[in-house]
Short mmCIF file of C-alpha atoms in Angstrom, two decimals:
data_model
loop_
_atom_site.label_atom_id
_atom_site.label_comp_id
_atom_site.label_asym_id
_atom_site.label_seq_id
_atom_site.Cartn_x
_atom_site.Cartn_y
_atom_site.Cartn_z
CA MET P 721 44.07 -49.77 -49.59
CA LEU P 722 43.74 -48.46 -53.41
CA ALA P 723 45.85 -45.05 -52.74
CA SER P 724 48.26 -44.27 -55.41
CA ASP P 725 51.58 -45.46 -53.70
CA GLN P 726 50.54 -48.99 -54.51
CA LYS P 727 49.99 -49.48 -49.95
CA MET P 728 48.51 -53.01 -49.85
CA ASN P 729 47.01 -52.43 -46.25
CA HIS P 730 46.91 -49.81 -43.07
CA LYS P 731 49.82 -50.83 -41.47
CA GLY P 732 51.60 -47.47 -39.78
CA LEU P 733 48.08 -45.82 -40.35
CA SER P 734 46.27 -43.46 -37.42
CA ALA P 735 43.09 -44.62 -36.18
CA THR P 736 41.60 -41.86 -37.87
CA SER P 737 43.33 -43.01 -41.38
CA ILE P 738 41.70 -46.10 -40.66
CA GLN P 739 38.08 -45.16 -39.86
CA VAL P 740 38.09 -42.44 -42.84
CA LEU P 741 39.08 -45.98 -44.99
CA ALA P 742 36.12 -48.02 -43.80
CA MET P 743 33.99 -45.06 -44.38
CA ARG P 744 34.94 -45.26 -48.04
CA GLU P 745 32.50 -47.34 -49.71
CA ALA P 746 29.14 -45.21 -47.57
CA VAL P 747 31.08 -41.77 -48.54
CA PHE P 748 30.86 -43.03 -52.27
CA ALA P 749 27.44 -44.42 -52.02
CA ALA P 750 25.65 -40.80 -50.73
CA TRP P 751 28.17 -38.57 -53.35
CA GLU P 752 27.50 -40.78 -56.15
CA ARG P 753 22.93 -39.70 -55.17
CA ASP P 754 23.84 -36.98 -55.11
CA VAL P 755 25.77 -36.30 -58.28
CA ARG P 756 23.63 -37.70 -60.79
CA ALA P 757 20.56 -36.35 -58.86
CA GLN P 758 21.97 -32.62 -58.78
CA ILE P 759 24.73 -32.31 -62.07
CA ASP P 760 22.51 -33.48 -65.04
CA SER P 761 25.81 -34.41 -67.29
CA ALA P 762 26.21 -36.95 -64.39
CA LYS P 763 22.78 -38.64 -64.50
CA HIS P 764 23.34 -41.63 -67.50
CA ILE P 765 27.04 -42.01 -66.54
CA LEU P 766 28.20 -45.31 -66.38
CA HIS P 767 29.20 -46.09 -62.84
CA PRO P 768 33.04 -46.62 -63.48
CA THR P 769 33.24 -43.54 -65.59
CA LEU P 770 31.86 -41.69 -62.44
CA LEU P 771 33.82 -42.95 -60.11
CA ASN P 772 37.27 -43.26 -61.89
CA THR P 773 40.21 -42.37 -59.90
CA LEU P 774 37.76 -40.70 -56.94
CA PRO P 775 38.41 -44.12 -54.70
CA ILE P 776 42.46 -43.67 -54.93
CA PHE P 777 42.43 -39.82 -54.40
CA TYR P 778 40.13 -40.88 -51.68
CA ASP P 779 42.75 -43.25 -50.09
CA ASN P 780 45.31 -40.47 -50.47
CA ILE P 781 43.12 -38.29 -48.01
CA ALA P 782 43.12 -40.97 -45.72
CA GLU P 783 47.31 -41.62 -45.58
CA ALA P 784 47.54 -37.90 -45.21
CA LEU P 785 45.40 -38.24 -41.97
CA THR P 786 48.31 -39.72 -40.68
CA PRO P 787 51.04 -38.16 -38.63
CA ASN P 788 53.91 -37.17 -40.03
CA HIS P 789 53.22 -39.17 -43.23
CA PRO P 790 55.37 -38.41 -46.50
CA ARG P 791 51.84 -37.38 -47.96
CA ASP P 792 51.07 -33.59 -46.92
CA GLU P 793 47.81 -33.93 -48.41
CA ALA P 794 46.25 -36.00 -50.74
CA THR P 795 47.55 -34.47 -53.99
CA SER P 796 51.34 -34.77 -52.49
CA SER P 797 53.43 -36.46 -55.22
CA ASN P 798 50.69 -37.71 -57.09
CA ASN P 799 48.32 -36.39 -60.55
CA VAL P 800 45.21 -38.25 -59.03
CA ALA P 801 43.45 -35.36 -59.49
CA ALA P 802 44.77 -34.07 -62.70
CA THR P 803 44.00 -37.15 -64.54
CA HIS P 804 40.37 -37.11 -62.83
CA GLY P 805 40.44 -33.71 -64.84
CA ASP P 806 42.03 -35.23 -68.22
CA GLU P 807 38.86 -37.89 -68.05
CA ARG P 808 35.70 -36.03 -67.32
CA ALA P 809 36.86 -34.32 -70.58
CA ARG P 810 37.75 -37.18 -72.60
CA MET P 811 34.69 -39.36 -71.43
CA THR P 812 32.02 -36.96 -70.18
CA ALA P 813 30.28 -33.72 -71.57
CA TYR P 814 31.05 -32.17 -68.16
CA GLU P 815 31.95 -27.80 -67.89
CA PRO P 816 34.13 -26.97 -65.85
CA GLU P 817 31.70 -25.95 -62.84
CA GLN P 818 30.87 -29.22 -63.23
CA ILE P 819 33.73 -30.47 -61.77
CA VAL P 820 34.27 -27.99 -59.02
CA HIS P 821 30.09 -28.98 -57.55
CA GLU P 822 30.98 -32.37 -57.43
CA TYR P 823 34.19 -32.25 -55.36
CA GLN P 824 31.45 -30.23 -53.13
CA LEU P 825 29.00 -31.86 -52.99
CA PHE P 826 32.05 -35.31 -51.97
CA ARG P 827 33.14 -32.77 -49.51
CA ASP P 828 29.31 -32.92 -48.57
CA ALA P 829 29.17 -36.12 -48.51
CA PHE P 830 33.00 -37.15 -46.60
CA SER P 831 30.96 -34.61 -44.02
CA ARG P 832 27.64 -36.56 -43.59
CA ILE P 833 28.78 -39.84 -43.49
CA ALA P 834 31.80 -39.08 -41.13
CA ASP P 835 28.80 -37.33 -38.80
CA GLU P 836 26.50 -40.70 -39.13
CA GLN P 837 29.63 -43.28 -38.22
CA GLY P 838 30.86 -41.25 -35.24
CA VAL P 839 34.36 -40.39 -37.07
CA THR P 840 35.84 -37.32 -35.31
CA LEU P 841 38.16 -35.31 -37.44
CA SER P 842 40.06 -32.23 -35.66
CA ARG P 843 40.57 -28.98 -36.87
CA ALA P 844 43.97 -30.03 -38.00
CA GLU P 845 42.59 -32.93 -39.60
CA TRP P 846 39.72 -31.21 -41.39
CA GLY P 847 42.02 -28.79 -43.28
CA ILE P 848 43.63 -31.83 -44.65
CA VAL P 849 40.68 -32.97 -46.28
CA ASN P 850 39.90 -29.53 -47.06
CA SER P 851 42.95 -28.49 -48.24
CA SER P 852 43.09 -31.73 -50.59
CA ILE P 853 39.48 -31.49 -52.06
CA ASP P 854 40.65 -27.47 -52.97
CA SER P 855 44.08 -28.08 -54.65
CA ALA P 856 42.10 -31.56 -56.40
CA VAL P 857 39.72 -29.14 -57.58
CA ARG P 858 42.06 -26.75 -58.92
CA GLU P 859 43.99 -29.53 -60.38
CA SER P 860 41.62 -31.16 -62.32
CA ILE P 861 40.32 -27.83 -64.05
CA ARG P 862 44.10 -26.91 -65.10
CA GLN P 863 44.13 -30.24 -66.79
CA PHE P 864 39.99 -30.50 -68.19
CA THR P 865 40.25 -27.13 -69.62
CA ALA P 866 43.80 -28.22 -71.25
CA MET P 867 43.11 -32.03 -71.92
CA HIS P 868 41.11 -31.24 -75.52
CA ASP P 869 44.20 -30.09 -77.63
CA SER P 870 46.51 -32.18 -75.76
CA PHE P 871 46.32 -35.61 -77.30
CA ARG P 872 47.97 -36.41 -80.29
CA ASN P 873 48.58 -40.49 -81.25
CA LYS P 874 51.33 -41.76 -82.29
CA MET P 875 50.51 -45.12 -83.24
CA ALA P 876 53.31 -46.23 -85.68
CA ALA P 877 56.56 -44.80 -84.14
CA SER P 878 55.14 -46.05 -80.84
CA LEU P 879 54.61 -49.61 -82.15
CA SER P 880 58.41 -49.59 -83.85
CA HIS P 881 59.56 -48.62 -80.35
CA ASP P 882 57.39 -51.52 -78.45
CA MET P 883 58.64 -54.01 -80.72
CA ARG P 884 61.89 -54.54 -78.75
CA ASN P 885 60.40 -55.46 -76.29
CA PRO P 886 59.62 -58.78 -77.64
CA LEU P 887 62.41 -58.74 -79.88
CA SER P 888 64.72 -58.68 -76.33
CA VAL P 889 62.97 -61.70 -75.42
CA VAL P 890 63.67 -63.67 -78.44
CA VAL P 891 67.73 -62.60 -78.18
CA SER P 892 67.46 -63.27 -74.50
CA SER P 893 65.77 -66.52 -74.70
CA ALA P 894 67.81 -67.53 -77.72
CA HIS P 895 70.83 -66.97 -75.87
CA LEU P 896 69.67 -69.25 -72.66
CA LEU P 897 70.07 -71.93 -75.78
CA THR P 898 73.56 -71.47 -76.49
CA ILE P 899 75.27 -71.60 -73.05
CA GLY P 900 73.52 -74.94 -72.92
CA ALA P 901 69.84 -74.32 -71.46
CA SER P 902 69.24 -77.94 -70.15
CA ALA P 903 66.70 -80.08 -71.28
CA GLU P 904 64.07 -79.83 -69.43
CA ARG P 905 64.10 -75.83 -70.04
CA MET P 906 64.21 -75.79 -73.26
CA PRO P 907 60.64 -76.27 -74.84
CA ALA P 908 59.71 -73.63 -72.17
CA ILE P 909 62.67 -71.59 -74.08
CA ALA P 910 61.78 -72.40 -77.20
CA LYS P 911 57.60 -71.30 -76.77
CA ARG P 912 59.25 -68.18 -75.97
CA ILE P 913 60.69 -67.40 -78.44
CA LEU P 914 57.72 -69.13 -80.97
CA ASP P 915 55.15 -66.59 -78.82
CA ASN P 916 57.07 -63.46 -79.17
CA SER P 917 57.84 -63.91 -82.75
CA GLN P 918 54.39 -63.99 -83.34
CA ARG P 919 53.95 -60.95 -81.46
CA LEU P 920 56.08 -59.21 -83.20
CA GLY P 921 54.71 -60.82 -86.44
CA ARG P 922 50.91 -59.07 -85.51
CA MET P 923 52.72 -56.33 -84.22
CA ILE P 924 54.62 -55.56 -88.20
CA GLU P 925 50.49 -55.63 -89.11
CA GLU P 926 49.20 -53.29 -86.94
CA LEU P 927 51.64 -51.11 -88.24
CA LEU P 928 51.10 -51.28 -91.41
CA ASP P 929 47.12 -51.08 -91.00
CA ALA P 930 48.38 -47.57 -88.85
CA LEU P 931 50.82 -46.09 -91.85
CA SER P 932 47.77 -47.08 -93.94
CA LEU P 933 45.18 -45.79 -92.01
CA GLY P 934 46.91 -42.45 -90.52
CA ARG P 935 46.52 -40.87 -87.55
CA GLY P 936 43.27 -41.28 -85.36
CA GLU P 937 42.30 -39.77 -81.08
CA LYS P 938 42.34 -43.49 -80.38
CA LEU P 939 44.34 -46.62 -80.34
CA PRO P 940 42.80 -49.36 -82.73
CA LEU P 941 41.49 -52.32 -80.04
CA ARG P 942 39.98 -55.60 -80.40
CA LEU P 943 38.54 -56.84 -77.08
CA SER P 944 38.82 -60.33 -75.81
CA GLN P 945 38.24 -61.85 -72.07
CA PHE P 946 41.09 -62.64 -69.98
CA ASP P 947 42.56 -62.72 -66.35
CA ALA P 948 44.46 -59.03 -65.73
CA LEU P 949 46.63 -60.96 -63.23
CA GLU P 950 47.45 -63.21 -65.07
CA LEU P 951 48.44 -61.13 -68.18
CA ALA P 952 50.52 -59.48 -65.34
CA ALA P 953 52.18 -62.54 -64.85
CA ASN P 954 53.19 -63.05 -67.91
CA VAL P 955 54.93 -60.39 -68.64
CA CYS P 956 56.78 -60.40 -65.24
CA GLU P 957 57.94 -63.80 -66.26
CA ASN P 958 59.06 -62.71 -70.19
CA THR P 959 60.77 -58.81 -69.42
CA SER P 960 63.20 -60.83 -65.98
CA VAL P 961 63.62 -63.88 -67.98
CA SER P 962 67.76 -63.14 -66.77
CA ASP P 963 66.60 -61.88 -63.58
CA ALA P 964 63.46 -63.96 -61.61
CA SER P 965 63.89 -61.69 -58.44
CA ALA P 966 63.67 -58.17 -60.73
CA CYS P 967 59.91 -58.42 -61.12
CA SER P 968 57.12 -59.81 -58.90
CA VAL P 969 53.48 -59.90 -59.13
CA ILE P 970 50.51 -58.87 -56.11
CA GLY P 971 47.03 -58.79 -56.08
CA SER P 972 44.11 -60.33 -57.31
CA PRO P 973 42.21 -62.27 -60.38
CA VAL P 974 40.80 -59.39 -62.49
CA VAL P 975 38.62 -61.00 -65.22
CA GLY P 976 37.36 -58.34 -67.75
CA TYR P 977 37.49 -57.41 -71.76
CA TRP P 978 40.36 -55.38 -72.43
CA CYS P 979 42.71 -55.35 -75.48
CA GLU P 980 45.33 -57.68 -74.68
CA ASN P 981 48.16 -56.76 -77.07
CA SER P 982 47.69 -53.34 -76.51
CA LEU P 983 46.82 -53.28 -72.54
CA ARG P 984 50.45 -56.27 -72.38
CA ARG P 985 52.26 -54.17 -74.41
CA ALA P 986 51.90 -51.03 -71.76
CA LEU P 987 52.51 -52.86 -69.02
CA GLU P 988 56.16 -54.16 -70.43
CA ASN P 989 56.24 -50.88 -71.04
CA LEU P 990 55.98 -49.76 -67.62
CA VAL P 991 57.78 -52.91 -66.12
CA ILE P 992 61.35 -52.59 -68.20
CA ASN P 993 61.21 -48.24 -67.46
CA ALA P 994 60.91 -49.21 -64.06
CA ILE P 995 63.79 -52.16 -63.67
CA LYS P 996 65.84 -49.67 -66.02
CA TYR P 997 65.31 -46.09 -63.81
CA GLY P 998 65.18 -48.24 -60.17
CA ASP P 999 67.55 -48.82 -57.73
CA GLY P 1000 67.66 -52.56 -58.57
CA LYS P 1001 65.47 -53.37 -55.54
CA GLY P 1002 63.25 -55.08 -57.39
CA VAL P 1003 59.82 -53.95 -59.70
CA LYS P 1004 56.31 -55.08 -58.42
CA ILE P 1005 53.17 -55.23 -60.30
CA LYS P 1006 49.74 -54.97 -58.31
CA VAL P 1007 46.61 -55.84 -59.86
CA GLY P 1008 43.05 -55.31 -58.51
CA GLU P 1009 39.18 -54.11 -58.75
CA THR P 1010 37.33 -51.30 -57.25
CA HIS P 1011 33.85 -50.11 -58.19
CA GLY P 1012 34.08 -51.75 -61.63
CA ARG P 1013 37.68 -50.61 -62.39
CA MET P 1014 40.49 -52.73 -62.99
CA LEU P 1015 43.77 -51.20 -61.02
CA MET P 1016 47.01 -52.19 -62.54
CA SER P 1017 50.23 -50.81 -61.27
CA VAL P 1018 54.19 -50.78 -61.58
CA HIS P 1019 55.97 -49.77 -58.45
CA ASN P 1020 59.80 -49.27 -58.29
CA THR P 1021 62.10 -47.26 -55.66
CA GLY P 1022 65.46 -45.32 -56.29
CA ASN P 1023 65.94 -41.67 -57.67
CA PRO P 1024 61.12 -39.80 -57.59
CA ILE P 1025 60.02 -38.51 -60.48
CA SER P 1026 59.35 -34.15 -60.18
CA PRO P 1027 56.18 -33.52 -59.57
CA ASP P 1028 56.97 -30.66 -62.78
CA HIS P 1029 57.23 -33.62 -65.13
CA TYR P 1030 54.16 -35.41 -64.62
CA GLY P 1031 52.60 -33.89 -67.62
CA GLN P 1032 55.39 -33.35 -69.68
CA ILE P 1033 56.51 -37.75 -69.51
CA PHE P 1034 53.43 -38.28 -71.03
CA GLU P 1035 54.35 -36.27 -74.22
CA TYR P 1036 55.61 -37.89 -76.81
CA LEU P 1037 59.53 -38.19 -76.93
CA TRP P 1038 60.02 -35.50 -74.15
CA ARG P 1039 63.43 -36.32 -72.26
CA ASP P 1040 64.22 -35.25 -68.98
CA GLY P 1041 67.56 -32.93 -70.08
CA SER P 1042 68.64 -31.89 -66.24
CA ALA P 1043 68.73 -35.61 -65.13
CA LYS P 1044 71.96 -37.62 -64.61
CA ASP P 1045 70.36 -39.96 -66.24
CA LYS P 1046 69.21 -39.04 -69.35
CA ARG P 1047 65.77 -40.73 -67.65
CA GLY P 1048 63.72 -40.51 -71.24
CA TRP P 1049 60.18 -41.50 -71.37
CA GLY P 1050 60.35 -41.20 -75.07
CA ILE P 1051 57.24 -43.35 -76.92
CA GLY P 1052 56.80 -46.14 -74.27
CA LEU P 1053 54.31 -43.54 -72.15
CA PRO P 1054 52.98 -41.89 -74.04
CA PHE P 1055 51.64 -45.24 -75.19
CA VAL P 1056 50.50 -46.29 -71.84
CA LYS P 1057 48.61 -43.52 -71.15
CA SER P 1058 46.84 -43.42 -75.12
CA VAL P 1059 45.82 -47.55 -73.96
CA ALA P 1060 44.38 -46.50 -71.00
CA GLU P 1061 42.88 -43.31 -72.57
CA SER P 1062 41.52 -45.52 -74.93
CA HIS P 1063 39.95 -48.65 -72.76
CA GLY P 1064 38.04 -45.30 -71.56
CA GLY P 1065 40.09 -44.59 -68.70
CA SER P 1066 43.49 -43.26 -67.48
CA VAL P 1067 46.77 -43.27 -66.12
CA THR P 1068 48.56 -41.79 -63.13
CA VAL P 1069 51.62 -41.52 -61.80
CA ASP P 1070 52.93 -41.17 -57.62
CA SER P 1071 56.05 -40.15 -57.23
CA SER P 1072 58.67 -39.45 -54.17
CA ALA P 1073 61.56 -40.49 -52.49
CA GLU P 1074 60.43 -41.75 -49.07
CA ILE P 1075 57.20 -44.03 -50.98
CA GLY P 1076 58.86 -44.51 -54.33
CA THR P 1077 57.70 -44.78 -58.09
CA THR P 1078 54.10 -45.97 -58.94
CA ILE P 1079 52.66 -45.41 -61.82
CA MET P 1080 48.81 -46.74 -62.23
CA ILE P 1081 46.52 -48.18 -65.22
CA ASP P 1082 42.88 -47.33 -64.34
CA ILE P 1083 40.49 -48.58 -66.67
CA PRO P 1084 37.04 -50.55 -67.03
CA VAL P 1085 36.96 -53.73 -65.93
CA ASP P 1086 34.01 -54.19 -68.72
CA CYS P 1087 35.28 -52.05 -71.09
CA ARG P 1088 33.25 -52.43 -74.56
CA PRO P 1089 31.11 -49.62 -73.67
CA PHE P 1090 33.51 -47.82 -73.64
CA VAL P 1091 35.61 -48.94 -76.97
CA ASP P 1092 34.99 -48.65 -80.70
CA GLN P 1093 35.98 -52.30 -81.85
CA PRO P 1094 37.42 -52.69 -85.70
#
């Protein structure tokens, strides 16, 4: 399952939903052929960029086809379609009408593959598919047209903010030493202090670079090859040093080329916010891969984010003044968005009282073609 709510399997889905999920790869193979043949701006776009968030949108459609599912249509309680428009604005030479065209081709491919594979949908089910696509068109175009004047990178401020994360690990680890950690644990605790102190040093260097270089549209990234699942496990361990049950990791290894330091900081921001604003039932990190894209998501349960705020939470220093807990994403979530976009990808949010809140980083497995390295 690739749905934006971090659902792991087909449990609870209707027979029609399961049939639709089984069609996914055939639908996208047909859709990609049609898009490359009919949309000039798509002819030379790399496969991961062409598909971007559409597989997530597709699985959201499948969920919506299950009666009584909390998702009424694919765009309910998430910003996946808006993110598609955002990425088209940043990563392609598309015009608005070409976004409309590719959704039309998506509808045609879905219908054609359903006929070929004998998948029969009722009038009501087709209504869900069509309303999902229509809503996605509107949300994608709205975000596409707004994107060109919206991106502001706050590199220096975000680095200052994120220094609190490794500093917190150092303080927590040092506290464990002062209260008498066992001899067996002391080397691991000391190594954690050393590793995070070195991270602080690197971040100070990046801060000085940011202050001297000024503000740019993309973060400076240093790419290397590593396993995203191992990174997630390490972040989970560090952010839950005083409570091992606070964070867990699921998924499969995904080895790719990313900026380890930036991706680590982005994930730390998501996990710390999820722990802070969740209901205490734990945070789950999921790592997976589809069509050359790495999907890394953080899920918690508790008070959902209002759909009206899906765009605002990515704004620099935005806070929800109406919330009882004064939820403030501040600098952290805009930085997460900058990391995803600088890697040639996107970040999406899916939030409802029934499903919980999932924020997903969706980036190419190999970011080298999309990144100008220093």
